[in-house]
PDB file of C-alpha atoms in Angstrom:
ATOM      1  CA  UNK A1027      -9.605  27.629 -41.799  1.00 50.00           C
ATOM      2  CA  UNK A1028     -10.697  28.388 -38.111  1.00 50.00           C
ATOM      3  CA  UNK A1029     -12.192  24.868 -38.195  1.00 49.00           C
ATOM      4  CA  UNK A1030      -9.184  23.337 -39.081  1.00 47.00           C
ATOM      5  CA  UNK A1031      -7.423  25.346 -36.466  1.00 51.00           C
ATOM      6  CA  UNK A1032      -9.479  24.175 -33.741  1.00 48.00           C
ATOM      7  CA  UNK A1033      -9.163  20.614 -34.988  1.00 48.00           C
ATOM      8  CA  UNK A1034      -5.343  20.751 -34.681  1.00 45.00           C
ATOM      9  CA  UNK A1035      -4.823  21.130 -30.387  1.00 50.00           C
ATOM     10  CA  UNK A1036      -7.350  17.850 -30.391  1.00 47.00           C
ATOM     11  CA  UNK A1037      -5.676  15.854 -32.455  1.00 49.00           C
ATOM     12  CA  UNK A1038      -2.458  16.530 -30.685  1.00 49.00           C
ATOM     13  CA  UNK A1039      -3.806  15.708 -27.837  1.00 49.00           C
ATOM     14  CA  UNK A1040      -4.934  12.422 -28.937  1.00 50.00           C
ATOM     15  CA  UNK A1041      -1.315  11.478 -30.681  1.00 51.00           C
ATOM     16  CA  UNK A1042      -0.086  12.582 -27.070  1.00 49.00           C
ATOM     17  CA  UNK A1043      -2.210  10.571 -25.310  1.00 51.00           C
ATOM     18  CA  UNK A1044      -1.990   7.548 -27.747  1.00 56.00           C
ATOM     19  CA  UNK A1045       1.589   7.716 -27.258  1.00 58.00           C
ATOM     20  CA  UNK A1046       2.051   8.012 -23.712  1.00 60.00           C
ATOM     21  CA  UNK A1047      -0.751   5.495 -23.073  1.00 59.00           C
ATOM     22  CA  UNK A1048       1.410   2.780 -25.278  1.00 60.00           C
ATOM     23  CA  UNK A1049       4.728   3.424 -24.938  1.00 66.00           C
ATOM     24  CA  UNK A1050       5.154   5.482 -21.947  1.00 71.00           C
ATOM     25  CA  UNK A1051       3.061   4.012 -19.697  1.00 71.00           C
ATOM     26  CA  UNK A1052       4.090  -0.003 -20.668  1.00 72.00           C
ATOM     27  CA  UNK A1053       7.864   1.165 -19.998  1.00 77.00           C
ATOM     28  CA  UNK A1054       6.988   2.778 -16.703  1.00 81.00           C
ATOM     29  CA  UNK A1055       5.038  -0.106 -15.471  1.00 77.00           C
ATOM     30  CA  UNK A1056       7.623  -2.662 -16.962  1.00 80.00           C
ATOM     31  CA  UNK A1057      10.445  -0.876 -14.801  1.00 84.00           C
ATOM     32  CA  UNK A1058       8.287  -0.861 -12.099  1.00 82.00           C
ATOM     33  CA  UNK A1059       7.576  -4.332 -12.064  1.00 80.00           C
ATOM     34  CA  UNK A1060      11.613  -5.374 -12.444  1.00 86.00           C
ATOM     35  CA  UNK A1061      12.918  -2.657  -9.601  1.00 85.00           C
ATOM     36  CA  UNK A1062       9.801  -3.578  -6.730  1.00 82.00           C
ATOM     37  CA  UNK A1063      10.006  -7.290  -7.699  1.00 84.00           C
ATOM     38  CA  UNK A1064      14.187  -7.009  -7.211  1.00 86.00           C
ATOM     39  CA  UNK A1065      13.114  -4.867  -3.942  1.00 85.00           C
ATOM     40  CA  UNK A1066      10.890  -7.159  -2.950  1.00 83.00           C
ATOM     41  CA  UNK A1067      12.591 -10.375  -3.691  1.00 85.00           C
ATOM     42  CA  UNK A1068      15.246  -9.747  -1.522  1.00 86.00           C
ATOM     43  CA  UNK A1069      13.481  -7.961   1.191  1.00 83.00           C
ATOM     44  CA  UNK A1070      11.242 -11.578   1.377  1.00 84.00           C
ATOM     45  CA  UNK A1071      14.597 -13.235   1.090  1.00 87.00           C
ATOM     46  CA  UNK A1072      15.407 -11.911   4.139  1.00 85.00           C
ATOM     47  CA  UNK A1073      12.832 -11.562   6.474  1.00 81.00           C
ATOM     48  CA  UNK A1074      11.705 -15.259   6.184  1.00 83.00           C
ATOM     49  CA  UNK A1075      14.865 -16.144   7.381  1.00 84.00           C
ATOM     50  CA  UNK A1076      14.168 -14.167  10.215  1.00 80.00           C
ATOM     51  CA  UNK A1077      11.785 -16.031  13.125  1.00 83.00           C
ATOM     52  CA  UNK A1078       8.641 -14.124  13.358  1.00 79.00           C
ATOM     53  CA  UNK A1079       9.318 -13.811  17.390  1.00 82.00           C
ATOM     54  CA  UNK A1080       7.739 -10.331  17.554  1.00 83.00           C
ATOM     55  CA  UNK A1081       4.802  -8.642  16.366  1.00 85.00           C
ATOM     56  CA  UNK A1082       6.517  -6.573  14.044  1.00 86.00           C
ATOM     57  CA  UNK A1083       8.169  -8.976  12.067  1.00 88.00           C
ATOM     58  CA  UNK A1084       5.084 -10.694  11.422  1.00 90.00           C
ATOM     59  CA  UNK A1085       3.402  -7.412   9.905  1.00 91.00           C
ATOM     60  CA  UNK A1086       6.793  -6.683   8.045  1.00 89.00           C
ATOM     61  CA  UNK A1087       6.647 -10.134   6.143  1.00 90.00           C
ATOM     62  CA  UNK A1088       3.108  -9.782   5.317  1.00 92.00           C
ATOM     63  CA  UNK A1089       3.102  -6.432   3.734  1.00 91.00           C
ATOM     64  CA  UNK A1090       5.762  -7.983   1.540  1.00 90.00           C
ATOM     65  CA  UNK A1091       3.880 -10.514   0.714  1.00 91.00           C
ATOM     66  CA  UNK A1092       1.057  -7.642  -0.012  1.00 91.00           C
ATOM     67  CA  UNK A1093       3.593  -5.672  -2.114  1.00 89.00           C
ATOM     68  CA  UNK A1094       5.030  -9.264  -4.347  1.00 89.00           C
ATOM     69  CA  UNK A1095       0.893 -10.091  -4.885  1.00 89.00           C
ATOM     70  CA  UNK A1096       0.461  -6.621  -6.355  1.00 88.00           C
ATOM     71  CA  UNK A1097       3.779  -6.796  -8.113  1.00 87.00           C
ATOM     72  CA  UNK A1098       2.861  -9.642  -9.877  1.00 87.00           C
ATOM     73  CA  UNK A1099      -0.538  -7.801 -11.817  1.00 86.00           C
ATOM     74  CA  UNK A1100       2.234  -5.330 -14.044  1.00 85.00           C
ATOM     75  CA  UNK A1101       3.362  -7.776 -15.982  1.00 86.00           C
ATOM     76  CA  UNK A1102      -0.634  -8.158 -17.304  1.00 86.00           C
ATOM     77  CA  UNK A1103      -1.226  -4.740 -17.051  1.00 83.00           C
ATOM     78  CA  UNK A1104       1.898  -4.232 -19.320  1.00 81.00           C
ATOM     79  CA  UNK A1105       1.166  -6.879 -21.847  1.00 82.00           C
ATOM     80  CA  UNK A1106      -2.308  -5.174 -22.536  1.00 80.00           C
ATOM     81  CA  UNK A1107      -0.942  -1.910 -23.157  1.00 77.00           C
ATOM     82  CA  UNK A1108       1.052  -3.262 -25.603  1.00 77.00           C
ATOM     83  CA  UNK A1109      -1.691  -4.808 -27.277  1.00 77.00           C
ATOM     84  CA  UNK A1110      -0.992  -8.089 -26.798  1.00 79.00           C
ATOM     85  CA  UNK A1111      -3.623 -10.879 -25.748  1.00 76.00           C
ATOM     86  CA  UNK A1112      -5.877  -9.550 -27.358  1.00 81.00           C
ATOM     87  CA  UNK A1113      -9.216  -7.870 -25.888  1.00 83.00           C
ATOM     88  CA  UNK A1114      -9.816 -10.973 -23.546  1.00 85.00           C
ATOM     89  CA  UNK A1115      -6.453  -9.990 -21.956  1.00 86.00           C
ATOM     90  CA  UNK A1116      -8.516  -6.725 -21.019  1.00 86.00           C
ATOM     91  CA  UNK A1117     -11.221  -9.013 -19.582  1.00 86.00           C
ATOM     92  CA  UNK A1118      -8.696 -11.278 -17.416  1.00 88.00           C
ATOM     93  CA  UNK A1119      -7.558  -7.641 -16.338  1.00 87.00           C
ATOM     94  CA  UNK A1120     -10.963  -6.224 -14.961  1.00 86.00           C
ATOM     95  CA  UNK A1121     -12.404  -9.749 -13.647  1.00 86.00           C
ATOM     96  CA  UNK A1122      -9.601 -10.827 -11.452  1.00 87.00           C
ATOM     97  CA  UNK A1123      -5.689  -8.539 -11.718  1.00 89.00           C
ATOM     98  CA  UNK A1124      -7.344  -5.636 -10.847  1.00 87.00           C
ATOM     99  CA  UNK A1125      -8.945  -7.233  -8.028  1.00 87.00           C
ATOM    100  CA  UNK A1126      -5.678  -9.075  -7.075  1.00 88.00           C
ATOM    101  CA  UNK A1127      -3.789  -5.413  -7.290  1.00 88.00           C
ATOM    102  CA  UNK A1128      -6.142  -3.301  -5.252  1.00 87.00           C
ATOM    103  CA  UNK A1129      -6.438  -5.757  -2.475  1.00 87.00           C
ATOM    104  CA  UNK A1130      -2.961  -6.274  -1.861  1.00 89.00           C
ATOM    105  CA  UNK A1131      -2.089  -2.629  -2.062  1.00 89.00           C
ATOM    106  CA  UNK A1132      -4.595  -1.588   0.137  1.00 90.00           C
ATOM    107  CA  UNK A1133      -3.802  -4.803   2.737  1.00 91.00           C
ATOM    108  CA  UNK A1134      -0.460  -3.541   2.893  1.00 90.00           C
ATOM    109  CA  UNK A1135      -1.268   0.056   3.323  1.00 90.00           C
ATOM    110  CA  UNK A1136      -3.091  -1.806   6.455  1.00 91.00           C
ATOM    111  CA  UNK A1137       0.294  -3.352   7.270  1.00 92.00           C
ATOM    112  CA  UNK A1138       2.006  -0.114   7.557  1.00 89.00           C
ATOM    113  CA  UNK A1139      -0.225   1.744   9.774  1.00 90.00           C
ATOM    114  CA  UNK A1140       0.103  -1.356  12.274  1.00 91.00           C
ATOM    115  CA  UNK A1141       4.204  -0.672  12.048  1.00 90.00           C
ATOM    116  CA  UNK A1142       3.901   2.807  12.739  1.00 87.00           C
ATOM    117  CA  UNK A1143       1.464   1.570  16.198  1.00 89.00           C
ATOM    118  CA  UNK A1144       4.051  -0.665  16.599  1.00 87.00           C
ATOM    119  CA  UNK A1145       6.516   1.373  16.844  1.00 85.00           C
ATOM    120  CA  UNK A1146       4.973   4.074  18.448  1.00 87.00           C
ATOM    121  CA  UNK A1147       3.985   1.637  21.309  1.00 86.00           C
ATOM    122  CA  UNK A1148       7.561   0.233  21.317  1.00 82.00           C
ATOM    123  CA  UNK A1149       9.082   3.669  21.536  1.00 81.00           C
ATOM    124  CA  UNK A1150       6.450   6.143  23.257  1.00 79.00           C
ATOM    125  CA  UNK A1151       5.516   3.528  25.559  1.00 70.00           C
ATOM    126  CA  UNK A1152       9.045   3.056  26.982  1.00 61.00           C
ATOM    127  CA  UNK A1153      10.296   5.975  27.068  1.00 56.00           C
ATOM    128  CA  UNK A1154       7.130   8.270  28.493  1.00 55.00           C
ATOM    129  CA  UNK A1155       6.431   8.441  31.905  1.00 54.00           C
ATOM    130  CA  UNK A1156       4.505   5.751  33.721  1.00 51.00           C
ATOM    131  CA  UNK A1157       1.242   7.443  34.302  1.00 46.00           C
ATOM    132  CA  UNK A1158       1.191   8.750  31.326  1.00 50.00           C
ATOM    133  CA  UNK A1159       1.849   5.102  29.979  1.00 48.00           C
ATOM    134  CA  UNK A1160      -1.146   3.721  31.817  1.00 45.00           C
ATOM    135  CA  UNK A1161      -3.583   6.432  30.512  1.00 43.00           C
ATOM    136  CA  UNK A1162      -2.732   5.917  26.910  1.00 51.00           C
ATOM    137  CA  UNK A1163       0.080   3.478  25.314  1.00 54.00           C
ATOM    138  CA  UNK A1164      -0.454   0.481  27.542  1.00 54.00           C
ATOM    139  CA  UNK A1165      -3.779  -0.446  25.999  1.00 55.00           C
ATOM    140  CA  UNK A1166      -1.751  -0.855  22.645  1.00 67.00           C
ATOM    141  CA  UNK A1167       0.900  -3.162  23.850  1.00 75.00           C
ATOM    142  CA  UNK A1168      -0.741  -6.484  22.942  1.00 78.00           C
ATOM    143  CA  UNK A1169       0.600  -5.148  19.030  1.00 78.00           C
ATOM    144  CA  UNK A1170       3.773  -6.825  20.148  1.00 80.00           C
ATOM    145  CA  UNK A1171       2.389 -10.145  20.752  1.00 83.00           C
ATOM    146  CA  UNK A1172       2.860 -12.722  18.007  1.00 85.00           C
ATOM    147  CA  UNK A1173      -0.100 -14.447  18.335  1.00 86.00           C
ATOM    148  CA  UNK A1174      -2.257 -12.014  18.291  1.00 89.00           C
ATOM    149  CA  UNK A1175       0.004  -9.852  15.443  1.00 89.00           C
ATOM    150  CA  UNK A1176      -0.415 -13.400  13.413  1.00 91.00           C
ATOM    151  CA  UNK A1177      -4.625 -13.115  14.080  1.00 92.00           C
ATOM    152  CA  UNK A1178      -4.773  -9.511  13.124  1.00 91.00           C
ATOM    153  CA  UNK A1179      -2.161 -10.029   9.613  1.00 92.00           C
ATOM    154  CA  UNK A1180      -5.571 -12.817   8.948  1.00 93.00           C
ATOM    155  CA  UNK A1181      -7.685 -10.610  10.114  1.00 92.00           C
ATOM    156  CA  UNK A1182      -6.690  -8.123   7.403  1.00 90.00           C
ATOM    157  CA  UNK A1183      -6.434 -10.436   4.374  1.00 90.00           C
ATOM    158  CA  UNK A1184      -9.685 -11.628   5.379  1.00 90.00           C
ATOM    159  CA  UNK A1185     -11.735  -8.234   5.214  1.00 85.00           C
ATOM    160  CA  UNK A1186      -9.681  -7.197   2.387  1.00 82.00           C
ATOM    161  CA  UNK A1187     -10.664 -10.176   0.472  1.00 82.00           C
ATOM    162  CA  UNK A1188     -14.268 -10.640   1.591  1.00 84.00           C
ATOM    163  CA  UNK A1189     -14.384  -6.617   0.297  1.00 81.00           C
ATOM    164  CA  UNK A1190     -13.064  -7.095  -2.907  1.00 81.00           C
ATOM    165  CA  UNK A1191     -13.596 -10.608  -4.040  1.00 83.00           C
ATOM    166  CA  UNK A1192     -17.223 -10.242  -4.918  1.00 86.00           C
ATOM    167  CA  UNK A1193     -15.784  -7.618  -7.223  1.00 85.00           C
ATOM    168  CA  UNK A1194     -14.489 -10.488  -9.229  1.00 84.00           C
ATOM    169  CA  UNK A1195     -17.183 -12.720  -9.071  1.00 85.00           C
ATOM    170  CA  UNK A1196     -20.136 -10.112  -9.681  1.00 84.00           C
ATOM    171  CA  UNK A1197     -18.008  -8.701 -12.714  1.00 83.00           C
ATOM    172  CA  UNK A1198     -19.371 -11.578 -14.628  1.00 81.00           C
ATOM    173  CA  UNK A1199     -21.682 -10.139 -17.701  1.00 83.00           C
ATOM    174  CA  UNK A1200     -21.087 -11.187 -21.156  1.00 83.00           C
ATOM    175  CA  UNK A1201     -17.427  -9.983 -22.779  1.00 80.00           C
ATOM    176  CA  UNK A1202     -16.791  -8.606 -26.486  1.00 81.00           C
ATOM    177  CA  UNK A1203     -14.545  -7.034 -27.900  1.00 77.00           C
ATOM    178  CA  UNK A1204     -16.467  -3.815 -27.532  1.00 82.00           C
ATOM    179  CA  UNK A1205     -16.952  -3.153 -23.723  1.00 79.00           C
ATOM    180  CA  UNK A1206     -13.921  -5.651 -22.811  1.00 77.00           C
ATOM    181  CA  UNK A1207     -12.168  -2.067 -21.839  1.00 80.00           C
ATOM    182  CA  UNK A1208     -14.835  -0.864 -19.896  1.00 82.00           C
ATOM    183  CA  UNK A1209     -14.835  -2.925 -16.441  1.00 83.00           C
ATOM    184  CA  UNK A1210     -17.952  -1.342 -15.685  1.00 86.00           C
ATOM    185  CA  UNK A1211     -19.981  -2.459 -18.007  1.00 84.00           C
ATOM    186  CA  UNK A1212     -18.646  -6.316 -17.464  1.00 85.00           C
ATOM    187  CA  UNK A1213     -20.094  -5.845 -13.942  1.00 88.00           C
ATOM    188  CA  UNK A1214     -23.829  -6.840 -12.440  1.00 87.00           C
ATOM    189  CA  UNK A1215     -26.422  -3.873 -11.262  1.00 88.00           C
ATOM    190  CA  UNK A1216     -25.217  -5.831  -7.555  1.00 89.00           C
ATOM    191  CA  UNK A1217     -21.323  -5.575  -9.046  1.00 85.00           C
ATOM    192  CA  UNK A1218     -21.642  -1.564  -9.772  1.00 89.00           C
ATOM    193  CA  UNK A1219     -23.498  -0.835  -6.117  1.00 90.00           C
ATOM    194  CA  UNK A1220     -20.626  -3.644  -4.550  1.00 89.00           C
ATOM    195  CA  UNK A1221     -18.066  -1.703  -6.356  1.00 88.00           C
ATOM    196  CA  UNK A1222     -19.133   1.874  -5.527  1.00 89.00           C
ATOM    197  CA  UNK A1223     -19.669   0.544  -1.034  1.00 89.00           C
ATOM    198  CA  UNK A1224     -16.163  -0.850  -1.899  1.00 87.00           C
ATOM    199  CA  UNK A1225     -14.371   1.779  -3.064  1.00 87.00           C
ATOM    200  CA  UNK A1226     -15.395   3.556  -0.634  1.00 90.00           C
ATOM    201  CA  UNK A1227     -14.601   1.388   2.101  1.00 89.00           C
ATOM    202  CA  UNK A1228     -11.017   1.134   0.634  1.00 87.00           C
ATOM    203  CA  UNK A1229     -10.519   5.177   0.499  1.00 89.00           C
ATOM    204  CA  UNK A1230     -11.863   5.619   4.081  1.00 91.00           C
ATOM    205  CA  UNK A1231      -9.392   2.967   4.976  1.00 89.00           C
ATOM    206  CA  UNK A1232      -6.442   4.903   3.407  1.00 89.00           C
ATOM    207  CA  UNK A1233      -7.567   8.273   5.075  1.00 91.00           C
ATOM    208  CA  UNK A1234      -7.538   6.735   8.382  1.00 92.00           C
ATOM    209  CA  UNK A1235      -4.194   4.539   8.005  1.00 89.00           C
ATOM    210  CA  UNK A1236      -2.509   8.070   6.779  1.00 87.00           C
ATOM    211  CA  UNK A1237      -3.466   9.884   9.947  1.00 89.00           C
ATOM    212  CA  UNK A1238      -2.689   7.314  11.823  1.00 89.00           C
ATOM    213  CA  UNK A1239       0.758   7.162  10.068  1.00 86.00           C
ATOM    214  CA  UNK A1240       1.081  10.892  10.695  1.00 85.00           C
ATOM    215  CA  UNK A1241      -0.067  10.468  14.249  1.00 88.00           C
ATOM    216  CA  UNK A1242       2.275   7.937  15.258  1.00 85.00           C
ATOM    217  CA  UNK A1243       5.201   9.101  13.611  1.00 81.00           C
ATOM    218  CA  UNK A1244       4.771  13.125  14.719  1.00 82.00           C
ATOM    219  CA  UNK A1245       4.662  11.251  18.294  1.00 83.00           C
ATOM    220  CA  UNK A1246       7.956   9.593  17.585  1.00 80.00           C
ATOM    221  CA  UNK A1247       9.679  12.543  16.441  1.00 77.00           C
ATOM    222  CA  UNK A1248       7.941  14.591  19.173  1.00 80.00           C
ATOM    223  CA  UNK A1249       9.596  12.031  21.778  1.00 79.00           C
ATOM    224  CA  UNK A1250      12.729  11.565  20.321  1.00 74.00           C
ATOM    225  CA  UNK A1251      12.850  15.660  20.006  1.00 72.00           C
ATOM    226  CA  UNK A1252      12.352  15.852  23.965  1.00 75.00           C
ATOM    227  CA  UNK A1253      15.123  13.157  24.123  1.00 70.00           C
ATOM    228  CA  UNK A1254      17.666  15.178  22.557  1.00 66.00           C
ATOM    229  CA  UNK A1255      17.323  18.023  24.111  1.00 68.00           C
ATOM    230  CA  UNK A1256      17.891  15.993  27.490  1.00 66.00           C
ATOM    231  CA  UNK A1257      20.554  14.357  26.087  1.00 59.00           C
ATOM    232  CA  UNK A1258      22.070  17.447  24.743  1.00 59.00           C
ATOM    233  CA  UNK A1259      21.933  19.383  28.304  1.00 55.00           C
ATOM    234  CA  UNK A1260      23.982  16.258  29.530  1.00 51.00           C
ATOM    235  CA  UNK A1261      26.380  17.038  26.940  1.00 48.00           C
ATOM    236  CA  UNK A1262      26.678  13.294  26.154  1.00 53.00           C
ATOM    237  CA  UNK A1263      28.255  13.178  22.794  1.00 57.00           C
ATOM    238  CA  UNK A1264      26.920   9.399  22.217  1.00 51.00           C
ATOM    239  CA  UNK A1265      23.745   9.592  23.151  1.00 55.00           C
ATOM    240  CA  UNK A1266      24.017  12.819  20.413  1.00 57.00           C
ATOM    241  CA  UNK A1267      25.439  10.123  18.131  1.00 58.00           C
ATOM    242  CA  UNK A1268      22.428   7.673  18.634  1.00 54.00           C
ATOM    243  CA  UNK A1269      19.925  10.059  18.513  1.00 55.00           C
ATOM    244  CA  UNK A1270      20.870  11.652  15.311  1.00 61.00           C
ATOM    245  CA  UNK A1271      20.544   7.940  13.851  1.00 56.00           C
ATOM    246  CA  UNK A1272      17.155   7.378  14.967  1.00 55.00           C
ATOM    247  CA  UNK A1273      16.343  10.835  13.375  1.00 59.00           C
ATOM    248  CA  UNK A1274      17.529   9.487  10.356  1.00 61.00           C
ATOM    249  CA  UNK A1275      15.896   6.061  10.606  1.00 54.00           C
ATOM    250  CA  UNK A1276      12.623   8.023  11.771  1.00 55.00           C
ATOM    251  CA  UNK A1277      13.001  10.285   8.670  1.00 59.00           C
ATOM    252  CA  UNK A1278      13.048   7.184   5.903  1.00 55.00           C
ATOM    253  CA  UNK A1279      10.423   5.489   7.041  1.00 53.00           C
ATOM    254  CA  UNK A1280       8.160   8.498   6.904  1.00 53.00           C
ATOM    255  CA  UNK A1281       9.130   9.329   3.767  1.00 55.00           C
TER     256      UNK A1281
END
């Protein structure tokens, strides 16, 4: 009796899991997929209508081409949730969609700390004071130049893809049905240690973008804070106006 109470909680467990792993999951990818490909679509729509005539356009259409790139692994990841394709569907998944998914998310998490030093050089830089300019935002200035913006977005996709892309290629041992879910075991003794200096790479990189995100953007708020209170002394009820909207603006993109 005991033994077949202890057996119960398990098995639950496993129905739970079973059932979130193939019909909870698929739907929240699948929804996923169809909202950030919408998103996406348009947001590509229209910034490549727009000329690329500053910096930050140029790193605004290339993390959407990161986010469409990663986008475009759910519909795989879905289909082999759902059992479908079979176990070499799992294979395709570990050799080259996972690759194709981590890169691009992780090339435009490089995208967006380069906005936020954009914008923290477009809006700390012209609106501190000019020694205070030379000592520290000046040096960052050359973010705004589109040549150089263009070198840096292949710059990134470059290191991104000379990081991962052996991933791929060194995840190249025999496949059966038996160890096609296990991507580690599809992978070279050189794959695993490539994989483990990778992955680690790729989580420094995110630590560092995120304080540089909170960096830049606790400067921005910090400026634009000093701002109102000058504004608000002068009692000028537009400048209130405008900076309430950049507040705003400054809010959403943290978030």
């Amino acid at each position: 009796m005991d033994h077949l109470n202890s057996t119960l909680p398990s098995t639950n467990q496993s129905d739970f899991g079973s059932l979130f792993t193939h019909q909870v999951l698929p739907s929240l990818y699948f929804v996923i997929c169809i909202v950030g490909l919408s998103l996406n679509g348009v947001a590509a729509w229209i910034f490549f209508r727009v000329p690329s005539d500053s910096g930050l356009v140029v790193y605004l259409k290339n993390m959407v081409v990161a986010d469409l790139l990663m986008l475009t692994s759910f519909p795989f990841r879905v289909a082999a949730e759902l059992n479908l394709g079979g176990w070499f569907l799992h294979v395709i998944i570990c050799r080259y969609t996972a690759v194709l998914f981590y890169s691009s998310m992780y090339v435009g998490i490089l995208f967006m700390g380069l906005i936020s030093l954009e914008r923290y050089v477009k809006i700390v830089g012209h609106t501190s004071p000019p020694c205070k300019t030379r000592l520290g935002v000046s040096s960052l200035h050359f973010l705004q130049s589109v040549g150089f913006a263009r070198g840096l977005a292949l710059f990134n996709w470059s290191l991104l893809l000379l990081c991962v892309l052996p991933n791929a290629v060194l995840t190249s041992q025999p496949a059966n049905e038996s160890n096609s879910r296990h991507c580690m075991q599809l992978k070279t003794p050189l794959g695993m240690q490539w994989h483990r200096v990778s992955t680690f790479f790729s989580v420094g990189l995110f630590w560092v973008t995120l304080l540089v995100l909170i960096f830049c953007y606790a400067s921005i708020a910090n400026q634009i804070y000093r701002s109102y209170r000058r504004v608000r002394q002068d009692s000028s009820e537009i400048c209130r106006k405008s900076n309430r909207s950049i507040f705003s603006i400054l809010s959403a993109s943290t978030i």
